[in-house]
Coordinates of C-alpha atoms and ligand atoms in Angstrom, one line a residue:
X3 CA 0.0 0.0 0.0
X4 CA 1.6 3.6 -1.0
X5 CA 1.5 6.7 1.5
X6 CA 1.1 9.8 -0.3
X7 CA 1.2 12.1 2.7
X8 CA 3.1 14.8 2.2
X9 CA 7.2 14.7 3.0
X10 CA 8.4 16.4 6.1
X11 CA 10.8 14.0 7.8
X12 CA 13.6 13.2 5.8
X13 CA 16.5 10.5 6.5
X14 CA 19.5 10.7 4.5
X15 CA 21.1 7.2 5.0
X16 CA 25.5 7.6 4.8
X17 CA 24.4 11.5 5.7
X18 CA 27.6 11.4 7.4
X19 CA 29.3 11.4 4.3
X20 CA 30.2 14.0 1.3
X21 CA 27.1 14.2 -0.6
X22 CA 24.6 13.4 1.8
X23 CA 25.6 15.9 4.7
X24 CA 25.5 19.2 1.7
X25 CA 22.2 18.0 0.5
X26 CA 21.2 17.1 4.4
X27 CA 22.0 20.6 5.9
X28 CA 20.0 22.3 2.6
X29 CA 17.1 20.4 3.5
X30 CA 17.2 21.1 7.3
X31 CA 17.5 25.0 6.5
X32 CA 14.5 24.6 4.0
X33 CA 12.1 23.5 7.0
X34 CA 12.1 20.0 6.3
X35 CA 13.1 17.4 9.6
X36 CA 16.4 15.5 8.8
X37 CA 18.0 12.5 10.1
X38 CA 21.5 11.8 9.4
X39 CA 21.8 8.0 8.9
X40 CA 24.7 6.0 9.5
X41 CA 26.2 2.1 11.0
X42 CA 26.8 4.0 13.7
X43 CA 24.6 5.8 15.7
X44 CA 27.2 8.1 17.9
X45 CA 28.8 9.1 14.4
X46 CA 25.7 9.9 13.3
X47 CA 24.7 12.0 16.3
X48 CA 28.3 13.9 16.3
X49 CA 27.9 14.5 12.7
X50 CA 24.6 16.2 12.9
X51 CA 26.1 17.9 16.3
X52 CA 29.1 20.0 13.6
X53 CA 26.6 20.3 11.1
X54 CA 23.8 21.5 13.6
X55 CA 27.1 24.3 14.2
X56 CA 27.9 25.3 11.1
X57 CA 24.0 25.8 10.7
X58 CA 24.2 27.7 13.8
X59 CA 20.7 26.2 14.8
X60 CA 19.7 22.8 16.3
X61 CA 18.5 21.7 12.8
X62 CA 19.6 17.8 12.3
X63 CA 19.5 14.5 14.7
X64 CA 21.6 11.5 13.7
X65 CA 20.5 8.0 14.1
X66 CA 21.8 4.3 13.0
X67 CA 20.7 4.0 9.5
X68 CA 17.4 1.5 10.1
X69 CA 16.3 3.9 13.4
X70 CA 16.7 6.9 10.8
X71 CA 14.8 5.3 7.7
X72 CA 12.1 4.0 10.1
X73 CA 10.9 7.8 11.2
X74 CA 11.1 9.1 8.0
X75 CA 8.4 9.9 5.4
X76 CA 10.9 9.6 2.8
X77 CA 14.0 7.8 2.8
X78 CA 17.7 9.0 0.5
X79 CA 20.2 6.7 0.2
X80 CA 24.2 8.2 0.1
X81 CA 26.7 6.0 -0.1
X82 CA 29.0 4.5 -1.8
X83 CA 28.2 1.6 -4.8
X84 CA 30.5 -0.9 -2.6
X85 CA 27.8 -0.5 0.7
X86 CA 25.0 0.1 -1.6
X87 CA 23.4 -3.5 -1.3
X88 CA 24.4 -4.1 2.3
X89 CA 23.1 -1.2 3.3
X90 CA 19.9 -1.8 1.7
X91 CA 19.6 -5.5 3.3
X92 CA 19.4 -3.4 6.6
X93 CA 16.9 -1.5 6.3
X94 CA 14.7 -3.2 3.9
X95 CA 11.8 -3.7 5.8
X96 CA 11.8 0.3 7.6
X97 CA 11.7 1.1 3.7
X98 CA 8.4 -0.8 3.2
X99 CA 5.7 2.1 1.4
X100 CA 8.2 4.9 1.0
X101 CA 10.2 6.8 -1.3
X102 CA 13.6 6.0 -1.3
X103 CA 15.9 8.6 -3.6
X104 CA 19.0 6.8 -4.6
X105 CA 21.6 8.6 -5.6
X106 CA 24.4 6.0 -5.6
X107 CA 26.6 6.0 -8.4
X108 CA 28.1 2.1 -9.4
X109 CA 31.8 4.1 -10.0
X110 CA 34.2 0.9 -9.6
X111 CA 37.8 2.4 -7.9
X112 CA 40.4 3.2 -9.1
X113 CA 39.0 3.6 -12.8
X114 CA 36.3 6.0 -11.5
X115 CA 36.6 7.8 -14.9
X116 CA 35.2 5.1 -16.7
X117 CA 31.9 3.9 -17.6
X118 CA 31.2 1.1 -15.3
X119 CA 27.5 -0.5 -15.6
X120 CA 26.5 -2.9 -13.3
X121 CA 24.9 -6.1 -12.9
X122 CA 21.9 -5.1 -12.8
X123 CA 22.6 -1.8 -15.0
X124 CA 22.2 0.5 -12.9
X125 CA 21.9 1.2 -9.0
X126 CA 18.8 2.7 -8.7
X127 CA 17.4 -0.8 -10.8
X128 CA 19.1 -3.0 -8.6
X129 CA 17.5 -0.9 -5.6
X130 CA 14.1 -1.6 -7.0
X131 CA 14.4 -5.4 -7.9
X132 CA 15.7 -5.6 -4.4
X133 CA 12.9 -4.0 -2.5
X134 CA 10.0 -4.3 -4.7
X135 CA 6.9 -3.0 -5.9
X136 CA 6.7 -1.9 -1.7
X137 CA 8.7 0.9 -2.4
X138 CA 9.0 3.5 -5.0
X139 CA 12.6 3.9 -5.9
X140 CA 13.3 7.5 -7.5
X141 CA 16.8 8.3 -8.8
X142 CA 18.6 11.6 -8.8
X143 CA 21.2 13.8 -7.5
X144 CA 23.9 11.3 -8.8
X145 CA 25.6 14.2 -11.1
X146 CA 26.0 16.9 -8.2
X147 CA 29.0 17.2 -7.1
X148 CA 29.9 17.8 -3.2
X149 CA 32.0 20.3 -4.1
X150 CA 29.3 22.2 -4.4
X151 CA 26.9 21.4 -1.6
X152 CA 29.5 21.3 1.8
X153 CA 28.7 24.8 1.8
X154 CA 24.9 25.0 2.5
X155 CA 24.6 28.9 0.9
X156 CA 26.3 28.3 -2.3
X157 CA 24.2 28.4 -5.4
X158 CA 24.4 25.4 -6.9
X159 CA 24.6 25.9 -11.1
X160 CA 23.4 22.6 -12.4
X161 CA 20.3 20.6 -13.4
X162 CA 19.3 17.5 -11.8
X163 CA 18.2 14.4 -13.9
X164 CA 14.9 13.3 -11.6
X165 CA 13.9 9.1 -13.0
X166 CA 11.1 6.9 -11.5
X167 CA 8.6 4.5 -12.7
X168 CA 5.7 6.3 -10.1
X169 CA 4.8 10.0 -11.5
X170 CA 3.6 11.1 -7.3
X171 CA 7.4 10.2 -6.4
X172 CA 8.9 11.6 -8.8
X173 CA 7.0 14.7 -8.2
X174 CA 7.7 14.9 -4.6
X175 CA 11.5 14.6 -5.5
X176 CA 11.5 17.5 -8.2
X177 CA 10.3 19.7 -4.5
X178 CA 13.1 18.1 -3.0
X179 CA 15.6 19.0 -6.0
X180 CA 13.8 22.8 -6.0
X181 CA 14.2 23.2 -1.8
X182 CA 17.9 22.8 -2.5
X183 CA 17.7 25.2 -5.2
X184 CA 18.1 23.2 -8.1
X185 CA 16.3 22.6 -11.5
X186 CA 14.7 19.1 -11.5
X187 CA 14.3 17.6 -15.3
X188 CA 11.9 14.6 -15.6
X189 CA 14.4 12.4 -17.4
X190 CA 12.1 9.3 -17.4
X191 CA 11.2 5.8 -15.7
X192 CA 13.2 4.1 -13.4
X193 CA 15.7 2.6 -16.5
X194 CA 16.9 5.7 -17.5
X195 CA 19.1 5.9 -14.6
X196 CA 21.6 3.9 -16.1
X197 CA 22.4 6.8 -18.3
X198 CA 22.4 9.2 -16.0
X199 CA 24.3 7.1 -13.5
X200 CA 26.8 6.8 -16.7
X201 CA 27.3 10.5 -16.6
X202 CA 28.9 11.0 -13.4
X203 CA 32.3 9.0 -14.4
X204 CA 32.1 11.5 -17.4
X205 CA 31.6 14.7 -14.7
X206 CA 35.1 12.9 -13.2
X207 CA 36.7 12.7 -16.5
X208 CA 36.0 16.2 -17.5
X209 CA 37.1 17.4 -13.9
X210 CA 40.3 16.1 -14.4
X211 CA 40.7 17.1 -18.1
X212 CA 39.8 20.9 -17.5
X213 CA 41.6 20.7 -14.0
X214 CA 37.8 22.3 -12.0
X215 CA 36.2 20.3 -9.4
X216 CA 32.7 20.1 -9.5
X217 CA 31.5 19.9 -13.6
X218 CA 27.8 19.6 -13.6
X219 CA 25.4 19.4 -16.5
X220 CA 22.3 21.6 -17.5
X221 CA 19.9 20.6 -20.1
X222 CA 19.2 23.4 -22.8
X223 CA 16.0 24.0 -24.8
X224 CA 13.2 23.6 -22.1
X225 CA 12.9 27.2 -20.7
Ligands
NAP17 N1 30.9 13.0 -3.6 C1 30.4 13.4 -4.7 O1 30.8 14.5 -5.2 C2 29.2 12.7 -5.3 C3 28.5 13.3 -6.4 C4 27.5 12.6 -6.9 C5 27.1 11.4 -6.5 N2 27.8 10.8 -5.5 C6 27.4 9.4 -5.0 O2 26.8 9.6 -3.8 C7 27.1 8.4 -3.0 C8 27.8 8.9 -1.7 O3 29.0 9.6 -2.0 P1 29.9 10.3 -0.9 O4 31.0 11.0 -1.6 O5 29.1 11.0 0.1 O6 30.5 9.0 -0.2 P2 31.3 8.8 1.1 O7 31.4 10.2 1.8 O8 32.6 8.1 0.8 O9 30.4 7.8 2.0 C9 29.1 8.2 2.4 C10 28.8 7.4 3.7 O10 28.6 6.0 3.3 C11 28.9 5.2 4.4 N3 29.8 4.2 4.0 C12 31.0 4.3 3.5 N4 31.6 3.1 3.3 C13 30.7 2.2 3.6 C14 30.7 0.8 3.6 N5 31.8 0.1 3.1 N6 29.6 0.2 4.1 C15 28.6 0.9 4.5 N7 28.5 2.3 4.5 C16 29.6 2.9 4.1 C17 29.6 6.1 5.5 O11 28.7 6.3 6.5 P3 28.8 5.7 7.9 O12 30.3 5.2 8.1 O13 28.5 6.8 8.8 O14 27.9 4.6 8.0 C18 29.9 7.3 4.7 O15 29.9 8.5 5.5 C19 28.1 7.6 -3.8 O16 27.4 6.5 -4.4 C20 28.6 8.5 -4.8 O17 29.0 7.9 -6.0 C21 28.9 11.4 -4.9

């Protein structure tokens, strides 16, 4: 059974980590409730603690990943390809009738310049064919760089490729994109996220070659 209530607690599952923590913090100063997830709970709790400083306001609460995905309306998952599946087997059952926004990328170190597609083609797929038709598996965020969200006022000058197979959760993450001030672009169902997944290794090519740090994308010709 879906729950379409409307999103106000957030848990951002390896929010103690680069990408998570920038999009966490935006979230927080947007209004929304956020829970930093992580294995461990006191990391989570000191993480949210420096982040609660920087924000100068007692904005986030860290949790252990499951404790954090259970009291959320809606669930993101940050973390790297390699604790992508294992991180999902613990919390598979707090995910039950949720959104769960995964913006794991399947890079494959040391060649994380390269194209890799797995298994199951793409993350975000193997997220779904994991948890089933339970949960509503949206993919996006995966070509933002961190660079560009540690620091919580920056403007962030890129697009955001938003995929899902359910139009509702897709829709709630386009608000998400927008509260972090971002454009969201409906770039499909669920299967296009193994192109977009595709494009980060090509952001980390084109860092390298033009020496920057955080290349992003913007899609032209739709206002
Ligand atoms: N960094 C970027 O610029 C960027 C841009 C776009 C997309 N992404 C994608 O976003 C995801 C997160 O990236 P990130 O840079 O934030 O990664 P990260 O900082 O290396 O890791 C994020 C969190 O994942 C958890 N984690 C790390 N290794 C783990 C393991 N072996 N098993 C279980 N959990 C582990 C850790 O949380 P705990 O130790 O607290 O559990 C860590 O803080 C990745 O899939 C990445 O490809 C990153």
């Amino acid at each position: 059974m879906m729950d379409d209530k409307e999103i106000l607690t957030i848990a951002v599952l390896g929010g103690t980590g680069k990408e998570g923590s920038g999009l966490a913090m935006r979230w927080a100063l947007n209004g929304y409730n956020v829970i930093i997830g992580s294995r461990d709970a006191e990391r989570a709790a000191s993480r949210a603690a420096e982040m609660n400083e920087m924000l100068g306001g007692d904005y986030l609460v860290g949790m252990e990943n499951a404790a954090a995905a259970a009291q959320a309306d809606l669930v993101v998952l940050s973390v790297p390809y390699s604790a992508h599946q294992p991180t999902l087997d613990g919390v598979k059952e707090q995910l039950a009738g949720k959104v769960v926004v995964d913006l794991t990328v399947p890079l494959q170190p040391p060649k994380v310049r390269t194209v890799h597609v797995p298994e199951g083609k793409s993350a975000a797929l193997e997220a779904q064919a994991f948890l089933g038709d339970a949960v509503r598996v949206v993919a996006a965020f995966q070509n933002v760089s961190a660079e560009h969200l540690s620091d919580p006022r920056h403007v962030v000058d890129c697009d955001v490729l938003v995929c899902g197979n359910d139009a509702a959760a897709k829709a709630d993450v386009m608000k998400l994109v927008e509260a972090v001030g971002m454009r969201g672009v409906d770039a499909g169902s669920l299967a296009n996220a193994v192109a977009v997944e595709a494009l980060t290794p090509v952001l980390l090519y084109i860092n390298k070659a033009y020496s920057v740090k955080g290349a992003g994308i913007r899609i032209t010709g739709i206002g």
